[in-house]
Amino acid sequence: MSETVSIKGGVHRDLAHDSAAKHVTGAADYTDDIAEPIGTLHAYFGTSDVAHARITSVDLAAVRAAPGVVGVLTADDVPGVNDVSPTGRHDEPLFAKDTIEFWGQVVFAVVAESRDEARRAAALAQISYETLAHVTEADEAIAKGYPDVTAPMTLQRGDIAKGQAEAAHRINGQMRIGGQDHMYLEGHIAFAMPGEDDDVVVHCSTQHPSEAQHMVAHVLGVPNNAVVVNVRRMGGGFGGKESQMNQFAAVAALAAKKWNRPVKIRPDRDQDMESTGKRHDFVVDYDVGFADDGRITAVDAQFAARCGWSSDLSGPVTDRALFHADNAYFYPHVRLKSRPMKTNTVSNTAFRGFGGPQGVVGAERMIEEIAYALGKDPLEVRKANFYGDTDRNITPYHQEVEDNVIGRLVDELEQNSDYQARRQTVLDHNAKGGIIRKGISLTPVKFGISFTATWFNQAGALVHVYNDGSIMLNHGGTEMGQGLNTKIAQVVAEAFQVDIDRIKITKTTTEKVPNTSATAASSGTDLNGMAALDACDQIKARLVSWAAEAWGVAEDAVVFVANAVRVGEEEMVFSDFISKAYMARVQLSAAGFYKTPKIHWDREKGQGRPFYYFAYGAAVAEVSVDTLTGEYRVDRADVLHDVGKSLNPVLDKGQVEGAFVQGLGWLTSEELVWDDKGRLRTHAPSTYKIPLAGDIPREFNVKLADWSENRELTIKRSKAVGEPPFMLPICVFEALGMAVASVADYRECPRLDAPATPERVLMAVERLKA
Ligand code: MTE
Ligand code: HPA
Ligand code: MOS
């Protein structure tokens, strides 16, 4: 039967973010917009100003005596466990007690009538220390015998010695890759309301409400069911709110229970940047063997990461670096090792790509080395090493690549961006020897989708259909600007064949869906979309079986059509049908559940199928570099990205564009600097340069691969989009390298470290000229 009417807002169509108008008019409610009850108190952290020390005394008398102060909290005030480590390792005290492990570590919290009073009072503490030697860099940590902060991993396949013996050429080198601050618009914040008995409700800017809930319970020493965590939306998370909100949620809840008043905590931007974790910096040591045609025979590499003082998520982050150290390339013989190093710096954490980008940058450096050594176009070397479809398709973790589309993506992009002709123009331009040099590069991305901790790949949803036919949608995912709620509402609209404005999107709360995973690993839509669909299917099944019986028709004669339901010959508007169902006592609510099939992972063996599928993409960038100053600009970038069969192409394109620019910032202008005392000096936008509107490529063409469809049974055959495009701007980084290398006739790989700031570009130019 062909449908002439269709609903507003089903799947596979462009639809604005449900809160777009509210975002731009300021009407969207964030945690700090919740009306504060009279009597609300404000907490602020008092932090260390040394990188590594033994605490000899803590004198908080002046803090307590300051105007407006109600009291202070230290380790001694924790009724449960003084720990907020997300992995249960108990290596992350909420309040430092005996030792300081990094500059900016929380020692106490002060609670006052106003935020301003709390913030001023926090500065009055007198803390004495016996300073200890500190370490800030990962390689320095290895050299000084510092411990791994969590267990390292090794991935191994083939016979590395054999691969190296077969190699016609071998190159080894080292690359340093910088970290990144999340720079979400909305910083960390938590707002706790005490309840009766042990109860407390915490509104918190978090990607992981269940973890905040469990952590608050752990710190308060109460069962999880005493704590409710709510989040309507975040002003960006980017991984920075997967675990880092724990300390804020815990302190707000602790203070709320202690003084039986609502308590809010919101650090200023400097404290947010100093005291919460960032992307891991890496030092990559590689040894790559290859044949005359550029084909890799062996890769032996070590990925050492600056993890900071506690383990946080550094285990899975450094694991994911190894999972992506192949990018889209087949390594016949390979050995990859991680070194998650403890350092006296803030504890680094999840950030878009979760270590994957650092692995991919390492893979691309090896490709560049080969290309320069053989005098080839790096694109030719890339293609020569792509995974095959039926052979050469086993990853270093022994998962078969079954859904390879990288060849097609790269060929299409190469054609459509006119890569070959433009590369020739760039070469001709540089051959004239001017001050402005150009570079062009095309790089691929392959990214594994699923949490590598297999048990996280589960989700729940709760769908209510009210008796007026309006629908309430709740699921375990959180909205941070990525459009998750819109996509899931599209799925529900499609399932019931109703207009999307009939569906109420609600805050995420641990009361409605329990034991959720972080909205992370790009899997928010994959997991929660399926759970929501499961809930809809349960309700629909009940409706169908009731209607078939009530009307005396076969079940397949009950059909959901646009905003109506057809039962045999009769058609009713959806709301009438639902109110009839209610009167007939049909249960109109369901809890849905989903777990990702097929995946398994044995970390000890380094073998399994950690990923359900892969997302792919490719990008080509052209840059101009001023060789007298090192300044540069991106003249043009073209992207072709694979999101399977897109649920919402315009939202997906927004994710691709945003990820590209965020990745561009990571690889070019965003630089974290720690001084010799171990203090982060780049703790505000004045010293830490994120990309601005003017840094966006002058010409920026972003396309989705509209022919793609997920071969796995994901939600409507779509693919995750959140993180994979973050790695696309590696082409900008390599194009900068080409422009730099031109000053020495491309004889040498420029070996730029990341970020390729103008200073670093200029130094590389000077070095190559010399
Ligand atoms: N997009 C916006 N606007 N804001 C964000 O904080 N986080 C990214 C990505 N895109 C983020 C974003 C990260 S790190 C992840 S893992 C995914 O969104 C999470 O959401 P998803 O799983 O729903 O894609
Ligand atoms: N990705 C993102 N977040 C995570 C992961 C992952 O693989 N594992 C645990 N948290
Ligand atoms: Mo994203 S780093 O998995 O929150």
Coordinates of C-alpha atoms and ligand atoms in Angstrom, one line a residue, residues 242 313 316-317 320 350 353-354 450-453 456 518 520-522 611 723, ligand 2:
E242 CA 32.5 10.9 31.3
L313 CA 40.0 5.9 32.1
P316 CA 40.8 1.9 28.0
V317 CA 42.2 5.1 26.4
R320 CA 42.1 2.3 22.1
A350 CA 38.2 10.6 27.7
G353 CA 38.2 9.5 19.9
F354 CA 39.4 8.2 23.3
S450 CA 31.7 -0.2 20.5
F451 CA 33.0 0.2 24.0
T452 CA 36.0 -2.0 24.3
A453 CA 34.8 -2.9 27.8
F456 CA 29.2 -1.2 28.6
A518 CA 28.3 6.8 29.6
A520 CA 30.4 7.8 24.9
A521 CA 32.3 5.8 22.3
S522 CA 30.0 7.4 19.7
F611 CA 34.1 -3.7 17.6
E723 CA 34.1 10.6 17.1
Ligands
HPA2 N1 35.2 4.8 24.5 C1 34.7 5.8 25.2 N2 34.5 5.8 26.5 C2 34.8 4.7 27.2 C3 35.3 3.6 26.5 C4 35.5 3.6 25.1 O1 35.9 2.6 24.5 N3 35.5 2.6 27.4 C5 35.1 3.1 28.6 N4 34.7 4.4 28.5

